[in-house]
Amino acid sequence: MNSLSEKIVHFLANLPHFQADEQEGVLVAVRLTDGSVFASQSDEEDGGNGILTVYWQGDRTRKTTVMGASIASVEIVEACRYWVDTGIHKDLQETVQFMFKHYQFKTGQNLYCDTEEDSFVPKFMRPFFKDMGLEVIKKFIGL
């Protein structure tokens, strides 16, 4: 496991909604919820950028090339939601931050996570702005 994309696939395969598998002699991460397959690329194809090939719902004719960091950040948040919902962890933001740091340790690549401290809106005002944003969207689409 040398390339960045291989490290990313290995990391994904260890999340709770993934399973490690070997296809065509390559380690892949299979998402259990829909069967999508995340495969690493060779160093020549990847260029050291952590690029993955995704076969949607496991269909070899429906493939996309994606930045591994983009997929990893989404899948890490999904795993953290699962852990919070099942009571394994209590705080989603704290768990995401921990897992982003763990991802960086395992792959050497940084992921960024917005925190409440990064927000320009004071904490007590957030529910108001959230509700106001929903109302603006409803008016925009004509509801």
mmCIF file of N, CA and C in Angstrom:
data_model
loop_
_atom_site.group_PDB
_atom_site.id
_atom_site.type_symbol
_atom_site.label_atom_id
_atom_site.label_comp_id
_atom_site.label_asym_id
_atom_site.label_seq_id
_atom_site.Cartn_x
_atom_site.Cartn_y
_atom_site.Cartn_z
ATOM 1 N N MET A 1 0.857 -1.175 0.000
ATOM 2 C CA MET A 1 0.000 0.000 0.000
ATOM 3 C C MET A 1 0.898 1.231 0.000
ATOM 4 N N ASN A 2 1.206 1.718 -1.187
ATOM 5 C CA ASN A 2 2.139 2.832 -1.293
ATOM 6 C C ASN A 2 1.483 4.124 -1.734
ATOM 7 N N SER A 3 0.620 4.055 -2.724
ATOM 8 C CA SER A 3 0.074 5.288 -3.285
ATOM 9 C C SER A 3 -0.981 5.890 -2.363
ATOM 10 N N LEU A 4 -1.192 7.179 -2.523
ATOM 11 C CA LEU A 4 -2.212 7.880 -1.742
ATOM 12 C C LEU A 4 -3.590 7.284 -1.996
ATOM 13 N N SER A 5 -3.906 6.975 -3.243
ATOM 14 C CA SER A 5 -5.232 6.420 -3.540
ATOM 15 C C SER A 5 -5.422 5.062 -2.862
ATOM 16 N N GLU A 6 -4.368 4.252 -2.758
ATOM 17 C CA GLU A 6 -4.473 2.973 -2.049
ATOM 18 C C GLU A 6 -4.728 3.200 -0.561
ATOM 19 N N LYS A 7 -4.069 4.195 0.015
ATOM 20 C CA LYS A 7 -4.269 4.507 1.432
ATOM 21 C C LYS A 7 -5.706 4.974 1.681
ATOM 22 N N ILE A 8 -6.233 5.765 0.759
ATOM 23 C CA ILE A 8 -7.611 6.254 0.900
ATOM 24 C C ILE A 8 -8.593 5.094 0.832
ATOM 25 N N VAL A 9 -8.412 4.207 -0.137
ATOM 26 C CA VAL A 9 -9.302 3.042 -0.271
ATOM 27 C C VAL A 9 -9.227 2.184 0.984
ATOM 28 N N HIS A 10 -8.034 1.968 1.503
ATOM 29 C CA HIS A 10 -7.879 1.184 2.723
ATOM 30 C C HIS A 10 -8.604 1.855 3.889
ATOM 31 N N PHE A 11 -8.495 3.170 3.991
ATOM 32 C CA PHE A 11 -9.179 3.908 5.050
ATOM 33 C C PHE A 11 -10.698 3.752 4.913
ATOM 34 N N LEU A 12 -11.216 3.966 3.700
ATOM 35 C CA LEU A 12 -12.657 3.833 3.468
ATOM 36 C C LEU A 12 -13.147 2.430 3.828
ATOM 37 N N ALA A 13 -12.372 1.423 3.446
ATOM 38 C CA ALA A 13 -12.775 0.029 3.672
ATOM 39 C C ALA A 13 -12.939 -0.299 5.149
ATOM 40 N N ASN A 14 -12.365 0.524 6.015
ATOM 41 C CA ASN A 14 -12.471 0.290 7.454
ATOM 42 C C ASN A 14 -13.579 1.094 8.121
ATOM 43 N N LEU A 15 -14.321 1.879 7.361
ATOM 44 C CA LEU A 15 -15.473 2.588 7.921
ATOM 45 C C LEU A 15 -16.641 1.606 8.055
ATOM 46 N N PRO A 16 -17.585 1.876 8.966
ATOM 47 C CA PRO A 16 -18.632 0.882 9.255
ATOM 48 C C PRO A 16 -19.565 0.563 8.091
ATOM 49 N N HIS A 17 -19.722 1.454 7.148
ATOM 50 C CA HIS A 17 -20.646 1.191 6.038
ATOM 51 C C HIS A 17 -19.912 0.748 4.777
ATOM 52 N N PHE A 18 -18.679 0.268 4.950
ATOM 53 C CA PHE A 18 -17.870 -0.255 3.850
ATOM 54 C C PHE A 18 -17.370 -1.648 4.198
ATOM 55 N N GLN A 19 -16.949 -2.335 3.159
ATOM 56 C CA GLN A 19 -16.334 -3.639 3.320
ATOM 57 C C GLN A 19 -15.145 -3.719 2.372
ATOM 58 N N ALA A 20 -14.034 -4.245 2.860
ATOM 59 C CA ALA A 20 -12.865 -4.441 2.006
ATOM 60 C C ALA A 20 -13.099 -5.665 1.124
ATOM 61 N N ASP A 21 -12.628 -5.567 -0.098
ATOM 62 C CA ASP A 21 -12.740 -6.673 -1.032
ATOM 63 C C ASP A 21 -11.552 -6.599 -1.984
ATOM 64 N N GLU A 22 -11.311 -7.658 -2.688
ATOM 65 C CA GLU A 22 -10.278 -7.651 -3.718
ATOM 66 C C GLU A 22 -10.939 -7.969 -5.049
ATOM 67 N N GLN A 23 -10.750 -7.089 -6.000
ATOM 68 C CA GLN A 23 -11.304 -7.282 -7.338
ATOM 69 C C GLN A 23 -10.192 -7.077 -8.348
ATOM 70 N N GLU A 24 -10.016 -8.064 -9.204
ATOM 71 C CA GLU A 24 -8.965 -8.021 -10.227
ATOM 72 C C GLU A 24 -7.590 -7.757 -9.615
ATOM 73 N N GLY A 25 -7.362 -8.348 -8.439
ATOM 74 C CA GLY A 25 -6.071 -8.225 -7.773
ATOM 75 C C GLY A 25 -5.822 -6.903 -7.080
ATOM 76 N N VAL A 26 -6.864 -6.088 -6.929
ATOM 77 C CA VAL A 26 -6.725 -4.764 -6.323
ATOM 78 C C VAL A 26 -7.659 -4.659 -5.127
ATOM 79 N N LEU A 27 -7.146 -4.087 -4.023
ATOM 80 C CA LEU A 27 -7.993 -3.824 -2.864
ATOM 81 C C LEU A 27 -9.009 -2.756 -3.225
ATOM 82 N N VAL A 28 -10.273 -3.023 -2.933
ATOM 83 C CA VAL A 28 -11.331 -2.036 -3.163
ATOM 84 C C VAL A 28 -12.151 -1.900 -1.890
ATOM 85 N N ALA A 29 -12.867 -0.787 -1.779
ATOM 86 C CA ALA A 29 -13.810 -0.564 -0.689
ATOM 87 C C ALA A 29 -15.210 -0.596 -1.300
ATOM 88 N N VAL A 30 -16.055 -1.471 -0.798
ATOM 89 C CA VAL A 30 -17.418 -1.609 -1.294
ATOM 90 C C VAL A 30 -18.356 -0.979 -0.278
ATOM 91 N N ARG A 31 -19.129 0.025 -0.736
ATOM 92 C CA ARG A 31 -20.102 0.667 0.162
ATOM 93 C C ARG A 31 -21.281 -0.276 0.321
ATOM 94 N N LEU A 32 -21.584 -0.654 1.549
ATOM 95 C CA LEU A 32 -22.618 -1.641 1.820
ATOM 96 C C LEU A 32 -24.017 -1.131 1.524
ATOM 97 N N THR A 33 -24.232 0.168 1.576
ATOM 98 C CA THR A 33 -25.573 0.716 1.379
ATOM 99 C C THR A 33 -26.049 0.647 -0.064
ATOM 100 N N ASP A 34 -25.119 0.681 -1.022
ATOM 101 C CA ASP A 34 -25.557 0.650 -2.423
ATOM 102 C C ASP A 34 -24.669 -0.189 -3.343
ATOM 103 N N GLY A 35 -23.608 -0.771 -2.806
ATOM 104 C CA GLY A 35 -22.741 -1.630 -3.607
ATOM 105 C C GLY A 35 -21.733 -0.902 -4.465
ATOM 106 N N SER A 36 -21.629 0.421 -4.322
ATOM 107 C CA SER A 36 -20.638 1.157 -5.108
ATOM 108 C C SER A 36 -19.238 0.711 -4.707
ATOM 109 N N VAL A 37 -18.352 0.609 -5.703
ATOM 110 C CA VAL A 37 -17.001 0.110 -5.498
ATOM 111 C C VAL A 37 -16.020 1.252 -5.701
ATOM 112 N N PHE A 38 -15.140 1.460 -4.714
ATOM 113 C CA PHE A 38 -14.125 2.502 -4.755
ATOM 114 C C PHE A 38 -12.777 1.824 -4.932
ATOM 115 N N ALA A 39 -12.124 2.098 -6.058
ATOM 116 C CA ALA A 39 -10.852 1.445 -6.379
ATOM 117 C C ALA A 39 -9.743 2.478 -6.518
ATOM 118 N N SER A 40 -8.554 2.090 -6.087
ATOM 119 C CA SER A 40 -7.403 2.978 -6.236
ATOM 120 C C SER A 40 -6.917 2.930 -7.675
ATOM 121 N N GLN A 41 -6.124 3.909 -8.023
ATOM 122 C CA GLN A 41 -5.483 3.933 -9.328
ATOM 123 C C GLN A 41 -3.998 3.722 -9.129
ATOM 124 N N SER A 42 -3.319 3.313 -10.175
ATOM 125 C CA SER A 42 -1.875 3.129 -10.074
ATOM 126 C C SER A 42 -1.210 4.492 -9.928
ATOM 127 N N ASP A 43 0.043 4.486 -9.478
ATOM 128 C CA ASP A 43 0.777 5.735 -9.311
ATOM 129 C C ASP A 43 0.868 6.518 -10.617
ATOM 130 N N GLU A 44 0.998 5.797 -11.743
ATOM 131 C CA GLU A 44 1.093 6.476 -13.035
ATOM 132 C C GLU A 44 -0.214 7.199 -13.371
ATOM 133 N N GLU A 45 -1.341 6.541 -13.115
ATOM 134 C CA GLU A 45 -2.646 7.152 -13.391
ATOM 135 C C GLU A 45 -2.966 8.249 -12.385
ATOM 136 N N ASP A 46 -2.607 7.983 -11.145
ATOM 137 C CA ASP A 46 -2.961 8.852 -10.022
ATOM 138 C C ASP A 46 -2.098 10.108 -9.975
ATOM 139 N N GLY A 47 -0.829 9.976 -10.269
ATOM 140 C CA GLY A 47 0.081 11.111 -10.149
ATOM 141 C C GLY A 47 0.281 11.547 -8.718
ATOM 142 N N GLY A 48 -0.048 10.668 -7.758
ATOM 143 C CA GLY A 48 0.109 11.004 -6.347
ATOM 144 C C GLY A 48 -0.967 11.931 -5.807
ATOM 145 N N ASN A 49 -2.079 12.068 -6.537
ATOM 146 C CA ASN A 49 -3.133 13.007 -6.143
ATOM 147 C C ASN A 49 -4.293 12.370 -5.388
ATOM 148 N N GLY A 50 -4.246 11.070 -5.169
ATOM 149 C CA GLY A 50 -5.330 10.418 -4.417
ATOM 150 C C GLY A 50 -6.604 10.294 -5.222
ATOM 151 N N ILE A 51 -6.486 9.978 -6.483
ATOM 152 C CA ILE A 51 -7.655 9.851 -7.354
ATOM 153 C C ILE A 51 -8.175 8.423 -7.294
ATOM 154 N N LEU A 52 -9.490 8.278 -7.172
ATOM 155 C CA LEU A 52 -10.136 6.972 -7.118
ATOM 156 C C LEU A 52 -11.050 6.791 -8.322
ATOM 157 N N THR A 53 -11.264 5.536 -8.670
ATOM 158 C CA THR A 53 -12.281 5.197 -9.657
ATOM 159 C C THR A 53 -13.461 4.633 -8.886
ATOM 160 N N VAL A 54 -14.652 5.156 -9.150
ATOM 161 C CA VAL A 54 -15.863 4.682 -8.476
ATOM 162 C C VAL A 54 -16.747 4.003 -9.514
ATOM 163 N N TYR A 55 -17.131 2.771 -9.204
ATOM 164 C CA TYR A 55 -18.084 2.027 -10.029
ATOM 165 C C TYR A 55 -19.409 2.064 -9.286
ATOM 166 N N TRP A 56 -20.309 2.895 -9.779
ATOM 167 C CA TRP A 56 -21.568 3.145 -9.079
ATOM 168 C C TRP A 56 -22.422 1.884 -9.063
ATOM 169 N N GLN A 57 -22.906 1.538 -7.882
ATOM 170 C CA GLN A 57 -23.668 0.326 -7.621
ATOM 171 C C GLN A 57 -22.928 -0.906 -8.146
ATOM 172 N N GLY A 58 -21.601 -0.839 -8.218
ATOM 173 C CA GLY A 58 -20.781 -1.960 -8.636
ATOM 174 C C GLY A 58 -20.795 -2.231 -10.133
ATOM 175 N N ASP A 59 -21.455 -1.378 -10.891
ATOM 176 C CA ASP A 59 -21.588 -1.556 -12.337
ATOM 177 C C ASP A 59 -20.339 -1.027 -13.035
ATOM 178 N N ARG A 60 -19.594 -1.907 -13.686
ATOM 179 C CA ARG A 60 -18.340 -1.534 -14.346
ATOM 180 C C ARG A 60 -18.548 -0.578 -15.521
ATOM 181 N N THR A 61 -19.763 -0.464 -16.025
ATOM 182 C CA THR A 61 -20.016 0.463 -17.138
ATOM 183 C C THR A 61 -20.347 1.866 -16.643
ATOM 184 N N ARG A 62 -20.603 2.000 -15.354
ATOM 185 C CA ARG A 62 -20.942 3.313 -14.772
ATOM 186 C C ARG A 62 -19.833 3.723 -13.818
ATOM 187 N N LYS A 63 -18.779 4.312 -14.368
ATOM 188 C CA LYS A 63 -17.643 4.673 -13.531
ATOM 189 C C LYS A 63 -17.359 6.161 -13.611
ATOM 190 N N THR A 64 -16.766 6.645 -12.532
ATOM 191 C CA THR A 64 -16.392 8.043 -12.410
ATOM 192 C C THR A 64 -15.029 8.105 -11.737
ATOM 193 N N THR A 65 -14.253 9.084 -12.126
ATOM 194 C CA THR A 65 -12.981 9.354 -11.460
ATOM 195 C C THR A 65 -13.214 10.521 -10.509
ATOM 196 N N VAL A 66 -12.832 10.333 -9.247
ATOM 197 C CA VAL A 66 -13.088 11.351 -8.225
ATOM 198 C C VAL A 66 -11.834 11.592 -7.397
ATOM 199 N N MET A 67 -11.764 12.756 -6.794
ATOM 200 C CA MET A 67 -10.712 13.049 -5.823
ATOM 201 C C MET A 67 -11.039 12.276 -4.550
ATOM 202 N N GLY A 68 -10.095 11.475 -4.104
ATOM 203 C CA GLY A 68 -10.307 10.659 -2.917
ATOM 204 C C GLY A 68 -10.650 11.462 -1.685
ATOM 205 N N ALA A 69 -10.051 12.646 -1.537
ATOM 206 C CA ALA A 69 -10.330 13.489 -0.367
ATOM 207 C C ALA A 69 -11.788 13.923 -0.332
ATOM 208 N N SER A 70 -12.360 14.197 -1.487
ATOM 209 C CA SER A 70 -13.766 14.622 -1.535
ATOM 210 C C SER A 70 -14.678 13.497 -1.070
ATOM 211 N N ILE A 71 -14.457 12.307 -1.599
ATOM 212 C CA ILE A 71 -15.270 11.157 -1.198
ATOM 213 C C ILE A 71 -15.017 10.825 0.273
ATOM 214 N N ALA A 72 -13.761 10.850 0.685
ATOM 215 C CA ALA A 72 -13.426 10.493 2.065
ATOM 216 C C ALA A 72 -14.112 11.412 3.062
ATOM 217 N N SER A 73 -14.129 12.716 2.788
ATOM 218 C CA SER A 73 -14.752 13.632 3.750
ATOM 219 C C SER A 73 -16.243 13.353 3.886
ATOM 220 N N VAL A 74 -16.916 13.073 2.781
ATOM 221 C CA VAL A 74 -18.355 12.757 2.830
ATOM 222 C C VAL A 74 -18.589 11.454 3.588
ATOM 223 N N GLU A 75 -17.797 10.438 3.278
ATOM 224 C CA GLU A 75 -17.986 9.127 3.906
ATOM 225 C C GLU A 75 -17.610 9.131 5.382
ATOM 226 N N ILE A 76 -16.625 9.924 5.754
ATOM 227 C CA ILE A 76 -16.265 10.044 7.171
ATOM 228 C C ILE A 76 -17.416 10.673 7.949
ATOM 229 N N VAL A 77 -17.996 11.720 7.414
ATOM 230 C CA VAL A 77 -19.130 12.365 8.087
ATOM 231 C C VAL A 77 -20.286 11.377 8.209
ATOM 232 N N GLU A 78 -20.536 10.603 7.175
ATOM 233 C CA GLU A 78 -21.608 9.590 7.216
ATOM 234 C C GLU A 78 -21.337 8.561 8.319
ATOM 235 N N ALA A 79 -20.104 8.108 8.434
ATOM 236 C CA ALA A 79 -19.744 7.150 9.483
ATOM 237 C C ALA A 79 -19.923 7.772 10.865
ATOM 238 N N CYS A 80 -19.522 9.027 11.004
ATOM 239 C CA CYS A 80 -19.659 9.721 12.289
ATOM 240 C C CYS A 80 -21.121 9.887 12.675
ATOM 241 N N ARG A 81 -21.961 10.184 11.700
ATOM 242 C CA ARG A 81 -23.410 10.277 11.984
ATOM 243 C C ARG A 81 -23.929 8.941 12.503
ATOM 244 N N TYR A 82 -23.496 7.868 11.885
ATOM 245 C CA TYR A 82 -23.897 6.527 12.324
ATOM 246 C C TYR A 82 -23.473 6.305 13.776
ATOM 247 N N TRP A 83 -22.214 6.635 14.095
ATOM 248 C CA TRP A 83 -21.715 6.423 15.447
ATOM 249 C C TRP A 83 -22.466 7.271 16.472
ATOM 250 N N VAL A 84 -22.825 8.492 16.116
ATOM 251 C CA VAL A 84 -23.576 9.351 17.037
ATOM 252 C C VAL A 84 -25.007 8.833 17.170
ATOM 253 N N ASP A 85 -25.634 8.481 16.048
ATOM 254 C CA ASP A 85 -27.017 7.982 16.085
ATOM 255 C C ASP A 85 -27.158 6.696 16.890
ATOM 256 N N THR A 86 -26.128 5.855 16.865
ATOM 257 C CA THR A 86 -26.190 4.587 17.597
ATOM 258 C C THR A 86 -25.667 4.702 19.027
ATOM 259 N N GLY A 87 -25.219 5.897 19.413
ATOM 260 C CA GLY A 87 -24.772 6.128 20.777
ATOM 261 C C GLY A 87 -23.323 5.761 21.043
ATOM 262 N N ILE A 88 -22.585 5.383 20.023
ATOM 263 C CA ILE A 88 -21.174 5.048 20.207
ATOM 264 C C ILE A 88 -20.385 6.302 20.572
ATOM 265 N N HIS A 89 -20.728 7.410 19.916
ATOM 266 C CA HIS A 89 -20.138 8.714 20.236
ATOM 267 C C HIS A 89 -21.275 9.682 20.533
ATOM 268 N N LYS A 90 -20.941 10.759 21.224
ATOM 269 C CA LYS A 90 -21.987 11.701 21.626
ATOM 270 C C LYS A 90 -22.038 12.962 20.767
ATOM 271 N N ASP A 91 -20.894 13.475 20.354
ATOM 272 C CA ASP A 91 -20.846 14.759 19.667
ATOM 273 C C ASP A 91 -20.384 14.577 18.225
ATOM 274 N N LEU A 92 -21.217 14.957 17.277
ATOM 275 C CA LEU A 92 -20.898 14.758 15.861
ATOM 276 C C LEU A 92 -19.677 15.565 15.447
ATOM 277 N N GLN A 93 -19.650 16.840 15.777
ATOM 278 C CA GLN A 93 -18.545 17.704 15.351
ATOM 279 C C GLN A 93 -17.207 17.209 15.906
ATOM 280 N N GLU A 94 -17.211 16.841 17.151
ATOM 281 C CA GLU A 94 -15.986 16.343 17.780
ATOM 282 C C GLU A 94 -15.523 15.036 17.129
ATOM 283 N N THR A 95 -16.465 14.157 16.816
ATOM 284 C CA THR A 95 -16.141 12.884 16.191
ATOM 285 C C THR A 95 -15.602 13.094 14.780
ATOM 286 N N VAL A 96 -16.209 14.013 14.029
ATOM 287 C CA VAL A 96 -15.732 14.315 12.678
ATOM 288 C C VAL A 96 -14.314 14.871 12.732
ATOM 289 N N GLN A 97 -14.075 15.793 13.627
ATOM 290 C CA GLN A 97 -12.732 16.369 13.745
ATOM 291 C C GLN A 97 -11.699 15.293 14.089
ATOM 292 N N PHE A 98 -12.067 14.394 15.005
ATOM 293 C CA PHE A 98 -11.156 13.312 15.357
ATOM 294 C C PHE A 98 -10.873 12.429 14.141
ATOM 295 N N MET A 99 -11.910 12.067 13.403
ATOM 296 C CA MET A 99 -11.734 11.182 12.251
ATOM 297 C C MET A 99 -10.965 11.866 11.119
ATOM 298 N N PHE A 100 -11.138 13.168 10.944
ATOM 299 C CA PHE A 100 -10.353 13.885 9.942
ATOM 300 C C PHE A 100 -8.869 13.851 10.318
ATOM 301 N N LYS A 101 -8.579 13.988 11.607
ATOM 302 C CA LYS A 101 -7.187 13.906 12.066
ATOM 303 C C LYS A 101 -6.649 12.481 11.877
ATOM 304 N N HIS A 102 -7.492 11.498 12.153
ATOM 305 C CA HIS A 102 -7.097 10.106 11.971
ATOM 306 C C HIS A 102 -6.831 9.813 10.485
ATOM 307 N N TYR A 103 -7.668 10.345 9.613
ATOM 308 C CA TYR A 103 -7.477 10.213 8.169
ATOM 309 C C TYR A 103 -6.126 10.815 7.777
ATOM 310 N N GLN A 104 -5.808 11.978 8.322
ATOM 311 C CA GLN A 104 -4.540 12.634 8.003
ATOM 312 C C GLN A 104 -3.370 11.779 8.478
ATOM 313 N N PHE A 105 -3.507 11.170 9.648
ATOM 314 C CA PHE A 105 -2.456 10.294 10.177
ATOM 315 C C PHE A 105 -2.262 9.080 9.270
ATOM 316 N N LYS A 106 -3.359 8.485 8.797
ATOM 317 C CA LYS A 106 -3.286 7.265 7.995
ATOM 318 C C LYS A 106 -2.847 7.527 6.557
ATOM 319 N N THR A 107 -3.218 8.674 5.998
ATOM 320 C CA THR A 107 -2.964 8.914 4.574
ATOM 321 C C THR A 107 -1.921 10.004 4.313
ATOM 322 N N GLY A 108 -1.717 10.878 5.290
ATOM 323 C CA GLY A 108 -0.830 12.015 5.080
ATOM 324 C C GLY A 108 -1.514 13.182 4.393
ATOM 325 N N GLN A 109 -2.802 13.068 4.132
ATOM 326 C CA GLN A 109 -3.558 14.111 3.435
ATOM 327 C C GLN A 109 -4.504 14.790 4.416
ATOM 328 N N ASN A 110 -4.578 16.114 4.359
ATOM 329 C CA ASN A 110 -5.455 16.876 5.251
ATOM 330 C C ASN A 110 -6.849 17.006 4.672
ATOM 331 N N LEU A 111 -7.829 16.949 5.568
ATOM 332 C CA LEU A 111 -9.213 17.273 5.234
ATOM 333 C C LEU A 111 -9.596 18.443 6.114
ATOM 334 N N TYR A 112 -10.536 19.252 5.660
ATOM 335 C CA TYR A 112 -10.952 20.412 6.434
ATOM 336 C C TYR A 112 -12.389 20.238 6.882
ATOM 337 N N CYS A 113 -12.639 20.650 8.108
ATOM 338 C CA CYS A 113 -13.978 20.554 8.676
ATOM 339 C C CYS A 113 -14.338 21.898 9.293
ATOM 340 N N ASP A 114 -15.440 22.490 8.839
ATOM 341 C CA ASP A 114 -15.913 23.724 9.465
ATOM 342 C C ASP A 114 -16.341 23.412 10.891
ATOM 343 N N THR A 115 -15.983 24.278 11.794
ATOM 344 C CA THR A 115 -16.416 24.132 13.174
ATOM 345 C C THR A 115 -17.336 25.294 13.523
ATOM 346 N N GLU A 116 -18.015 25.150 14.634
ATOM 347 C CA GLU A 116 -18.899 26.229 15.068
ATOM 348 C C GLU A 116 -18.102 27.502 15.330
ATOM 349 N N GLU A 117 -16.853 27.352 15.740
ATOM 350 C CA GLU A 117 -16.029 28.521 16.006
ATOM 351 C C GLU A 117 -15.723 29.287 14.723
ATOM 352 N N ASP A 118 -15.763 28.581 13.563
ATOM 353 C CA ASP A 118 -15.485 29.218 12.282
ATOM 354 C C ASP A 118 -16.662 30.055 11.792
ATOM 355 N N SER A 119 -17.818 29.858 12.364
ATOM 356 C CA SER A 119 -19.025 30.529 11.891
ATOM 357 C C SER A 119 -19.036 31.997 12.328
ATOM 358 N N PHE A 120 -19.520 32.868 11.426
ATOM 359 C CA PHE A 120 -19.625 34.284 11.779
ATOM 360 C C PHE A 120 -20.931 34.574 12.508
ATOM 361 N N VAL A 121 -21.842 33.612 12.549
ATOM 362 C CA VAL A 121 -23.140 33.791 13.197
ATOM 363 C C VAL A 121 -23.040 33.294 14.640
ATOM 364 N N PRO A 122 -23.414 34.124 15.615
ATOM 365 C CA PRO A 122 -23.385 33.671 17.004
ATOM 366 C C PRO A 122 -24.281 32.449 17.206
ATOM 367 N N LYS A 123 -23.897 31.584 18.125
ATOM 368 C CA LYS A 123 -24.593 30.315 18.338
ATOM 369 C C LYS A 123 -26.083 30.500 18.609
ATOM 370 N N PHE A 124 -26.458 31.488 19.419
ATOM 371 C CA PHE A 124 -27.861 31.682 19.765
ATOM 372 C C PHE A 124 -28.704 32.148 18.573
ATOM 373 N N MET A 125 -28.054 32.658 17.510
ATOM 374 C CA MET A 125 -28.771 33.154 16.325
ATOM 375 C C MET A 125 -28.905 32.088 15.240
ATOM 376 N N ARG A 126 -28.189 30.978 15.332
ATOM 377 C CA ARG A 126 -28.177 29.975 14.267
ATOM 378 C C ARG A 126 -29.555 29.387 13.960
ATOM 379 N N PRO A 127 -30.364 29.030 14.970
ATOM 380 C CA PRO A 127 -31.695 28.499 14.638
ATOM 381 C C PRO A 127 -32.544 29.506 13.846
ATOM 382 N N PHE A 128 -32.437 30.787 14.202
ATOM 383 C CA PHE A 128 -33.182 31.830 13.488
ATOM 384 C C PHE A 128 -32.774 31.873 12.017
ATOM 385 N N PHE A 129 -31.456 31.893 11.762
ATOM 386 C CA PHE A 129 -30.964 31.959 10.388
ATOM 387 C C PHE A 129 -31.304 30.691 9.610
ATOM 388 N N LYS A 130 -31.287 29.553 10.304
ATOM 389 C CA LYS A 130 -31.641 28.293 9.643
ATOM 390 C C LYS A 130 -33.100 28.340 9.202
ATOM 391 N N ASP A 131 -33.991 28.768 10.109
ATOM 392 C CA ASP A 131 -35.414 28.875 9.764
ATOM 393 C C ASP A 131 -35.644 29.914 8.676
ATOM 394 N N MET A 132 -34.947 31.042 8.770
ATOM 395 C CA MET A 132 -35.090 32.094 7.773
ATOM 396 C C MET A 132 -34.629 31.587 6.405
ATOM 397 N N GLY A 133 -33.536 30.839 6.377
ATOM 398 C CA GLY A 133 -33.041 30.282 5.117
ATOM 399 C C GLY A 133 -34.038 29.340 4.500
ATOM 400 N N LEU A 134 -34.719 28.544 5.320
ATOM 401 C CA LEU A 134 -35.730 27.623 4.825
ATOM 402 C C LEU A 134 -36.902 28.393 4.229
ATOM 403 N N GLU A 135 -37.310 29.471 4.874
ATOM 404 C CA GLU A 135 -38.411 30.284 4.363
ATOM 405 C C GLU A 135 -38.048 30.932 3.022
ATOM 406 N N VAL A 136 -36.812 31.400 2.894
ATOM 407 C CA VAL A 136 -36.365 31.998 1.633
ATOM 408 C C VAL A 136 -36.418 30.968 0.519
ATOM 409 N N ILE A 137 -35.970 29.747 0.793
ATOM 410 C CA ILE A 137 -36.006 28.691 -0.211
ATOM 411 C C ILE A 137 -37.436 28.369 -0.605
ATOM 412 N N LYS A 138 -38.345 28.292 0.384
ATOM 413 C CA LYS A 138 -39.758 28.016 0.085
ATOM 414 C C LYS A 138 -40.344 29.095 -0.813
ATOM 415 N N LYS A 139 -40.061 30.358 -0.505
ATOM 416 C CA LYS A 139 -40.584 31.460 -1.332
ATOM 417 C C LYS A 139 -39.985 31.402 -2.723
ATOM 418 N N PHE A 140 -38.714 31.070 -2.819
ATOM 419 C CA PHE A 140 -38.031 31.010 -4.111
ATOM 420 C C PHE A 140 -38.659 29.955 -5.024
ATOM 421 N N ILE A 141 -39.043 28.805 -4.444
ATOM 422 C CA ILE A 141 -39.621 27.743 -5.280
ATOM 423 C C ILE A 141 -41.146 27.825 -5.348
ATOM 424 N N GLY A 142 -41.715 28.806 -4.679
ATOM 425 C CA GLY A 142 -43.143 29.055 -4.803
ATOM 426 C C GLY A 142 -44.032 28.279 -3.870
ATOM 427 N N LEU A 143 -43.525 27.896 -2.708
ATOM 428 C CA LEU A 143 -44.378 27.172 -1.743
ATOM 429 C C LEU A 143 -45.028 28.122 -0.775
#
